[in-house]
Short mmCIF file of C-alpha atoms in Angstrom, two decimals:
data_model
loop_
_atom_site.label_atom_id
_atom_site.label_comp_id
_atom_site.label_asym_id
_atom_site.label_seq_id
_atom_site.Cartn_x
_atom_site.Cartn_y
_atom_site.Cartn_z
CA UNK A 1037 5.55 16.61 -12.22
CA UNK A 1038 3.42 14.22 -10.47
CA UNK A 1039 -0.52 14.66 -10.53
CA UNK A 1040 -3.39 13.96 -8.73
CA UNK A 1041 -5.57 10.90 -9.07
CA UNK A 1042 -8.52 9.26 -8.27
CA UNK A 1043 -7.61 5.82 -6.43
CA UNK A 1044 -9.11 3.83 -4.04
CA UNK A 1045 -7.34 1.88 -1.46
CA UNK A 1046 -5.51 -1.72 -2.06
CA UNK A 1047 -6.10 -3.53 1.30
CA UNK A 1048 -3.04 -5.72 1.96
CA UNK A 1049 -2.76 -6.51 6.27
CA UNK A 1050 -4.74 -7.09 8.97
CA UNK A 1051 -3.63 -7.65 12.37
CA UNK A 1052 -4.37 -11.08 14.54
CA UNK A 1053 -6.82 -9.04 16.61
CA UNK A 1054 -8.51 -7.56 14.02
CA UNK A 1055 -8.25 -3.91 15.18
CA UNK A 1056 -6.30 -2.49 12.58
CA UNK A 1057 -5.85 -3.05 8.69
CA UNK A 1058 -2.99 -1.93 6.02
CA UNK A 1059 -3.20 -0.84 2.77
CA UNK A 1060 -1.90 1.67 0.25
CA UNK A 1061 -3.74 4.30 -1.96
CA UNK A 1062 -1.26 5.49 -4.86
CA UNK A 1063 1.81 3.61 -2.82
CA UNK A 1064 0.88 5.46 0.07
CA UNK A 1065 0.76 4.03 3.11
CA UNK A 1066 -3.27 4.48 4.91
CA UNK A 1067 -4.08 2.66 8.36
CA UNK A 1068 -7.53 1.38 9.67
CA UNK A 1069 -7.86 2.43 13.07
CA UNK A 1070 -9.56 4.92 12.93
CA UNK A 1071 -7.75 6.29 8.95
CA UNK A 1072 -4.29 7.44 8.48
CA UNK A 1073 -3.05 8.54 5.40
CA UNK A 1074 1.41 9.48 4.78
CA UNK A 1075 0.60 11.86 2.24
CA UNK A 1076 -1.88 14.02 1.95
CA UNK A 1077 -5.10 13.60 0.33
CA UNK A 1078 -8.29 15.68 -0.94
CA UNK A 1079 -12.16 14.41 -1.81
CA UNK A 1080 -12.24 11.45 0.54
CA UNK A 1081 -15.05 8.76 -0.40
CA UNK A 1082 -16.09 6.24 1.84
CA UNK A 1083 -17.85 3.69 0.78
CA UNK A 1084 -20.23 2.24 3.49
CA UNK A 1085 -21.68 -1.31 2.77
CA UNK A 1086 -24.66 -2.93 4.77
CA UNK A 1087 -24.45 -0.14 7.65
CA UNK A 1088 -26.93 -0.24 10.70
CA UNK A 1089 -25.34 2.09 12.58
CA UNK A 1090 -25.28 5.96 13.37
CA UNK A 1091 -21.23 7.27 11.85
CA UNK A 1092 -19.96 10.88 13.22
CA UNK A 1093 -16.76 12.10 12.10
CA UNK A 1094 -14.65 13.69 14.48
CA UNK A 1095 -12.77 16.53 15.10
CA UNK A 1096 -13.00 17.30 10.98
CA UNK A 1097 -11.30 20.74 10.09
CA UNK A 1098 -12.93 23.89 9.93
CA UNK A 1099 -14.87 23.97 6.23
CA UNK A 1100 -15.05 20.76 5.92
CA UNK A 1101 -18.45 19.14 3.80
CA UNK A 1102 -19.70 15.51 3.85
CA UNK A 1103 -22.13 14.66 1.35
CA UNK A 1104 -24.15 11.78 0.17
CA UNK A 1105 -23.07 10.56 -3.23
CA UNK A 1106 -25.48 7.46 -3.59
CA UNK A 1107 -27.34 5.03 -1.64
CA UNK A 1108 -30.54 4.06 -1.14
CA UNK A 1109 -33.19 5.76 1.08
CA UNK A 1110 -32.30 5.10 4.72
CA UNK A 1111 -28.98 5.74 4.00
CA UNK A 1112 -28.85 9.21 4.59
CA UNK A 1113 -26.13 12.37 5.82
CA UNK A 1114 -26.73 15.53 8.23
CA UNK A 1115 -23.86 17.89 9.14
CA UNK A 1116 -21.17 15.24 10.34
CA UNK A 1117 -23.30 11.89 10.82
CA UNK A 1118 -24.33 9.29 8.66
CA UNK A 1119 -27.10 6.91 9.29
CA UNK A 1120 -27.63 3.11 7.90
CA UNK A 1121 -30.90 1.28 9.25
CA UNK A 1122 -30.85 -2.25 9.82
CA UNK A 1123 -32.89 -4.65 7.82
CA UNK A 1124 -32.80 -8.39 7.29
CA UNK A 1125 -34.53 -9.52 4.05
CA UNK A 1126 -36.86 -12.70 3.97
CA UNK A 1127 -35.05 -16.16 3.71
CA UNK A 1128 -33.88 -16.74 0.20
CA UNK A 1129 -33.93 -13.42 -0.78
CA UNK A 1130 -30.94 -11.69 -2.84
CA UNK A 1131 -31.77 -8.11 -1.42
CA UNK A 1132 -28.35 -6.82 0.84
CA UNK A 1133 -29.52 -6.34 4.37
CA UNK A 1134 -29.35 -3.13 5.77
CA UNK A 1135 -27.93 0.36 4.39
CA UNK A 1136 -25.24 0.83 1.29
CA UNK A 1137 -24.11 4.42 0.11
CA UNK A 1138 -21.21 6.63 -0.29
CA UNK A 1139 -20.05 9.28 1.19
CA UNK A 1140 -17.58 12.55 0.04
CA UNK A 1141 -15.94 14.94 2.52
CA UNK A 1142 -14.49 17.99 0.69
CA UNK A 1143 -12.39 20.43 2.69
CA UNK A 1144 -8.86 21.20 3.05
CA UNK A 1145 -6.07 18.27 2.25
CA UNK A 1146 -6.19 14.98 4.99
CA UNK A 1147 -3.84 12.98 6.43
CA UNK A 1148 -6.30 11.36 9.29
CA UNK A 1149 -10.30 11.15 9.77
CA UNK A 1150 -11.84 9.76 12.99
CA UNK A 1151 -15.44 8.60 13.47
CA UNK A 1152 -17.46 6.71 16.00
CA UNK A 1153 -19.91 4.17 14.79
CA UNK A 1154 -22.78 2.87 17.02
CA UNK A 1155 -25.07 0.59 16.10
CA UNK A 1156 -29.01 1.36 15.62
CA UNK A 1157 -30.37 -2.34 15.96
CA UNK A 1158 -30.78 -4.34 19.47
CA UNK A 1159 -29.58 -8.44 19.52
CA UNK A 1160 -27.25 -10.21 18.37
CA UNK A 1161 -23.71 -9.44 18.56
CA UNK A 1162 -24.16 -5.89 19.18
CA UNK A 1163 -21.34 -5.41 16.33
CA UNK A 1164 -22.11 -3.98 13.19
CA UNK A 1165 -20.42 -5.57 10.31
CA UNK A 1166 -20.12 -2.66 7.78
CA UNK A 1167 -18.17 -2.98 4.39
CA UNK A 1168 -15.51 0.07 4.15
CA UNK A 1169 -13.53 0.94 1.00
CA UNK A 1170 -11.74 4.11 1.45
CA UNK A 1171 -10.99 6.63 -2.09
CA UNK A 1172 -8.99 10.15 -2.57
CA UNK A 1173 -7.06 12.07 -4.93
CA UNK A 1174 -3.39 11.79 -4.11
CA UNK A 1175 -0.05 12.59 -6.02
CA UNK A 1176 0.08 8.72 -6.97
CA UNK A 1177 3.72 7.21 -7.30
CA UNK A 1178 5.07 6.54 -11.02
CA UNK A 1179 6.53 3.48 -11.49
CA UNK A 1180 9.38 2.52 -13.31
CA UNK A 1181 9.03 1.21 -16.69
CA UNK A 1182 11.80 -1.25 -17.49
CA UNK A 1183 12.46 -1.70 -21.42
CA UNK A 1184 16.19 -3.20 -21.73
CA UNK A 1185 18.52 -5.06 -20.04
CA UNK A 1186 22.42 -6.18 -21.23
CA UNK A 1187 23.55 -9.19 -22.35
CA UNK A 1188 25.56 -10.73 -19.02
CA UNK A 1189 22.25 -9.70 -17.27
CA UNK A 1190 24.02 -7.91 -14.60
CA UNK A 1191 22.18 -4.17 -15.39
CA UNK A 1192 18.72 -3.23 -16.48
CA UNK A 1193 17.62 -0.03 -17.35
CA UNK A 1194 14.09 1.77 -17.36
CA UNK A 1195 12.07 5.29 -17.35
CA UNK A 1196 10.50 6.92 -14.44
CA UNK A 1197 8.63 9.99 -15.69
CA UNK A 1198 11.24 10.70 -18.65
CA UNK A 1199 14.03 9.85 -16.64
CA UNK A 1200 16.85 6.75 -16.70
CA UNK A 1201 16.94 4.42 -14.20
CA UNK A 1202 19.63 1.89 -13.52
CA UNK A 1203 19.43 -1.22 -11.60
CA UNK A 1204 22.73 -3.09 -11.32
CA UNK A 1205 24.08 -6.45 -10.08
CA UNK A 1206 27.28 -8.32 -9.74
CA UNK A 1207 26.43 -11.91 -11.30
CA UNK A 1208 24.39 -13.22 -13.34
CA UNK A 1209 21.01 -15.59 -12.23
CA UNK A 1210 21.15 -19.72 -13.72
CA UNK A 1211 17.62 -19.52 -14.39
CA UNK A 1212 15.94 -19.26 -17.80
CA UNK A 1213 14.48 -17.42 -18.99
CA UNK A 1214 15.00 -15.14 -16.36
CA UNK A 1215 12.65 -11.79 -16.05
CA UNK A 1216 13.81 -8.26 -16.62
CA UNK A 1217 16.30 -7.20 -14.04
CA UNK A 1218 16.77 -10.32 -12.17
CA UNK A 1219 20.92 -9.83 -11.48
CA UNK A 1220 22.19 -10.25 -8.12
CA UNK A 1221 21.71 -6.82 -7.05
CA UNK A 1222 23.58 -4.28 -5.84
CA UNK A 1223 22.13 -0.91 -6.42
CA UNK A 1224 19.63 1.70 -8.16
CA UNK A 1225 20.54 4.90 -9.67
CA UNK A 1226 18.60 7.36 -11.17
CA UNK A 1227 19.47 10.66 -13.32
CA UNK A 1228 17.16 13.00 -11.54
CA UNK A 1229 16.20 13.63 -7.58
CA UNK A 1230 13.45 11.55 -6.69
CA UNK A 1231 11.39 11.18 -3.72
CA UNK A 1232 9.09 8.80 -1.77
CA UNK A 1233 11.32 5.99 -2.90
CA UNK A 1234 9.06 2.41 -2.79
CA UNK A 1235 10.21 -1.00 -3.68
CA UNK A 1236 7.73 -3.95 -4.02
CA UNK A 1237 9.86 -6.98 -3.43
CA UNK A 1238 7.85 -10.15 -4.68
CA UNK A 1239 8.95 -13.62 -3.36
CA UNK A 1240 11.52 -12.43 -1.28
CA UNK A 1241 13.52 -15.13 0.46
CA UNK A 1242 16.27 -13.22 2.19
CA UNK A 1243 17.48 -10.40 4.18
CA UNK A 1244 18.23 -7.18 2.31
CA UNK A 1245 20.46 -4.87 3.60
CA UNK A 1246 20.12 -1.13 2.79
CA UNK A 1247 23.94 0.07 2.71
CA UNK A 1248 25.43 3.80 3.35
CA UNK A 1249 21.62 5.21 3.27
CA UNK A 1250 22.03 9.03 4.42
CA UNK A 1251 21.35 10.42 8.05
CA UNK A 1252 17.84 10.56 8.65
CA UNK A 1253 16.25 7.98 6.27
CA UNK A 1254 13.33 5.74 7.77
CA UNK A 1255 12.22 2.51 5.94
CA UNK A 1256 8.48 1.74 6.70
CA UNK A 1257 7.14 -1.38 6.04
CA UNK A 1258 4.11 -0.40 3.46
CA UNK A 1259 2.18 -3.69 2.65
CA UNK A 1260 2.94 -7.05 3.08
CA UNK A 1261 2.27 -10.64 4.42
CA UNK A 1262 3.12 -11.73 8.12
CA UNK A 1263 6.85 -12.52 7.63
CA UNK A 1264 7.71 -9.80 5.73
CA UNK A 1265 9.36 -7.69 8.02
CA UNK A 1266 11.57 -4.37 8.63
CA UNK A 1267 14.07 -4.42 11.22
CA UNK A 1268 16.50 -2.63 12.56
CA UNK A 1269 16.00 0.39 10.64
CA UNK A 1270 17.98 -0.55 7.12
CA UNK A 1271 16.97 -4.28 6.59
CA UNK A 1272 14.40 -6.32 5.32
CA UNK A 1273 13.52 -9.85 5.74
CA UNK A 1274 11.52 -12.48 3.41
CA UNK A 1275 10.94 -16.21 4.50
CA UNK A 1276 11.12 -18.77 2.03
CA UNK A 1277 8.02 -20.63 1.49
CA UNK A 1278 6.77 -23.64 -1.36
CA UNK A 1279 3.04 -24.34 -1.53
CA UNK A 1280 1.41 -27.59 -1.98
CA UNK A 1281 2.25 -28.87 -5.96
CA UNK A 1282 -1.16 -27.75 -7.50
CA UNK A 1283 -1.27 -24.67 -5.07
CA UNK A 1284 -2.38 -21.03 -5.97
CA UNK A 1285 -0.33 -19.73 -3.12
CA UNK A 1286 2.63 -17.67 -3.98
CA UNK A 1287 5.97 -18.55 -2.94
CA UNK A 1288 8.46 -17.18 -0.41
CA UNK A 1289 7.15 -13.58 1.16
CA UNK A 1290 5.54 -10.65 -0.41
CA UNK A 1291 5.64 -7.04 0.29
CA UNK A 1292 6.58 -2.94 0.15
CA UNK A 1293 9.02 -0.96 1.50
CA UNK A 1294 9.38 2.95 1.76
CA UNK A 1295 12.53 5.18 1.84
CA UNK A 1296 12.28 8.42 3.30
CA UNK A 1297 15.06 10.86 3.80
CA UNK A 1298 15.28 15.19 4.59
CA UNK A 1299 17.01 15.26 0.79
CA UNK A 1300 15.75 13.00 -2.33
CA UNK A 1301 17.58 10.28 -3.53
CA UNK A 1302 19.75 9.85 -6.30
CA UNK A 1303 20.90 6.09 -5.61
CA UNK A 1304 20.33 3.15 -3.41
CA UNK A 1305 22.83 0.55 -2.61
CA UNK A 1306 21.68 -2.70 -0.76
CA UNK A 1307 22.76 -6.61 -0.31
CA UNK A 1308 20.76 -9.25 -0.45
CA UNK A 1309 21.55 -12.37 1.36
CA UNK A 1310 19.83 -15.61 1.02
CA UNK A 1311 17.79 -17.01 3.83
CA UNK A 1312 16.96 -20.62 2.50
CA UNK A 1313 19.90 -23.91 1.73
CA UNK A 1314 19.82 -25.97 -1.40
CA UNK A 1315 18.93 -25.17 -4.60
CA UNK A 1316 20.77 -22.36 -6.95
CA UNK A 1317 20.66 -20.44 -3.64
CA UNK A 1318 19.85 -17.78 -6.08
CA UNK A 1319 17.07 -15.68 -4.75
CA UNK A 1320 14.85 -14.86 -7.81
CA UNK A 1321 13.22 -11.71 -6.63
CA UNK A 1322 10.45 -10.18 -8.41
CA UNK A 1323 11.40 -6.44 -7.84
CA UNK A 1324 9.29 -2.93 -8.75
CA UNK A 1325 10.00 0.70 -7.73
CA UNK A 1326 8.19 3.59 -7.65
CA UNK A 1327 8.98 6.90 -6.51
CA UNK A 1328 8.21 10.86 -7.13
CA UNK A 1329 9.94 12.30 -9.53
CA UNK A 1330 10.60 15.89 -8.54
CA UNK A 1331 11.48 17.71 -11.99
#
């Protein structure tokens, strides 16, 4: 039975124009427009860094409490508003300018806030850089925990919440020595329903396929960096990329998926095609999933 925690959000995507920003809290999808969450959450902290601006949530439902949980004293809260005052320390000085706190809004469950912010101060840009980091309780996904895998390296297994999980594949990868799980794959079963099905696909280099997925199933793209893409409803796509020798950079693309369907799942089946010549044209994919258990 999944259970509520404490998380904040993992900031993954930002868009060219700067008007909206990804992340996930629990493997949850949450946008930065104004805040979307895809599941719902309770006790909502913002966390407001250098703020020299007047905040009012919008539109907040009936019951709903926000509440100062630190900062220092211009920051300050009254009903639905939350003022930062601007100041600039002297020259050399290690004192943040303006207003830092955090804020809690208690009420019923979320799945979107709204606010204006305007800023208090005259000059410059007119644009008030504030720091946001966004918090909740949510029913955070469980992840699977993989602990054997056979000899031909063509299966893996793993727990998710008590419960077997099988990943299979049809040939074996050249590489050694390879991580856990990394057959060619072909598919995922599990021995109880499941829901909220995730896969984090790390250095993915080619176009995965979901196959027979039931009536009524959306993939979402979660997290991920700008050519990791869904498309066409069932199918994923990777790039392959090598950094500079001596780089930090990972290779190939990086990113999340969601599965969402009317029933849970019990399996997934998928192919996954290179997109990249030469080498093994083995694409050594570093795969994780997650998912609500429902029993």
């Amino acid at each position: 039975m999944a259970t509520q925690q404490q998380l904040f959000v993992d900031w993954t995507k930002r868009n060219d124009a700067k008007t909206e920003a990804i992340g996930t809290l629990g493997g949850h999808k949450v946008t930065l427009t104004g805040v979307e969450f895809d599941a719902d959450v309770t006790d909502l902290v913002l966390h407001l860094g250098s703020l020299a601006s007047t905040l009012v949530f919008q539109n907040l439902p009936m019951g709903t409490e926000v509440t100062k949980l630190s900062g220092d004293d211009d920051f300050r809260v009254e009903g639905n508003t939350v003022t930062g005052e601007a100041y600039q320390p002297p020259p050399g000085s290690t004192e943040p300018t303006d207003s830092d706190g955090s804020v809690r809004l208690r009420g019923p469950t979320f799945r979107s806030i709204e606010f204006t912010l305007k800023p208090r101060f005259e000059g410059g840009s007119l644009h008030d850089g504030v720091h946001l980091q966004i918090g909740g309780k949510v029913n955070a996904l469980q992840f699977v925990d993989w602990t054997r895998r056979n000899d031909a390296k063509t299966q893996a297994t793993g727990k998710l919440n008590g419960h077997k999980v099988t990943l299979t594949g049809s040939r074996t990868v050249t590489t050694e020595p390879p991580p856990l799980g990394t057959a060619i794959l072909n598919g995922v079963e599990f021995d109880a329903d499941v829901t909220d099905l995730v896969l984090h696909l790390g250095s993915l280099a080619s176009t995965l396929v979901f196959q027979n997925l039931p009536m009524g199933t959306e993939v979402t793209e979660l997290s991920g960096d700008a050519e990791f893409r869904v498309e066409e409803g069932n199918t994923v796509i990777g790039e392959a990329y090598q950094p500079p020798p001596g780089s930090p950079e990972p290779t190939d693309s990086d990113g999340s998926v969601r599965l969402r369907q009317p029933m849970p799942f019990r399996s997934i089946e998928f192919t996954l095609k290179p997109r990249f010549e030469g080498g093994s044209l083995h694409d050594g994919v570093h795969l994780q999933i997650g998912a609500t258990p429902t029993a």
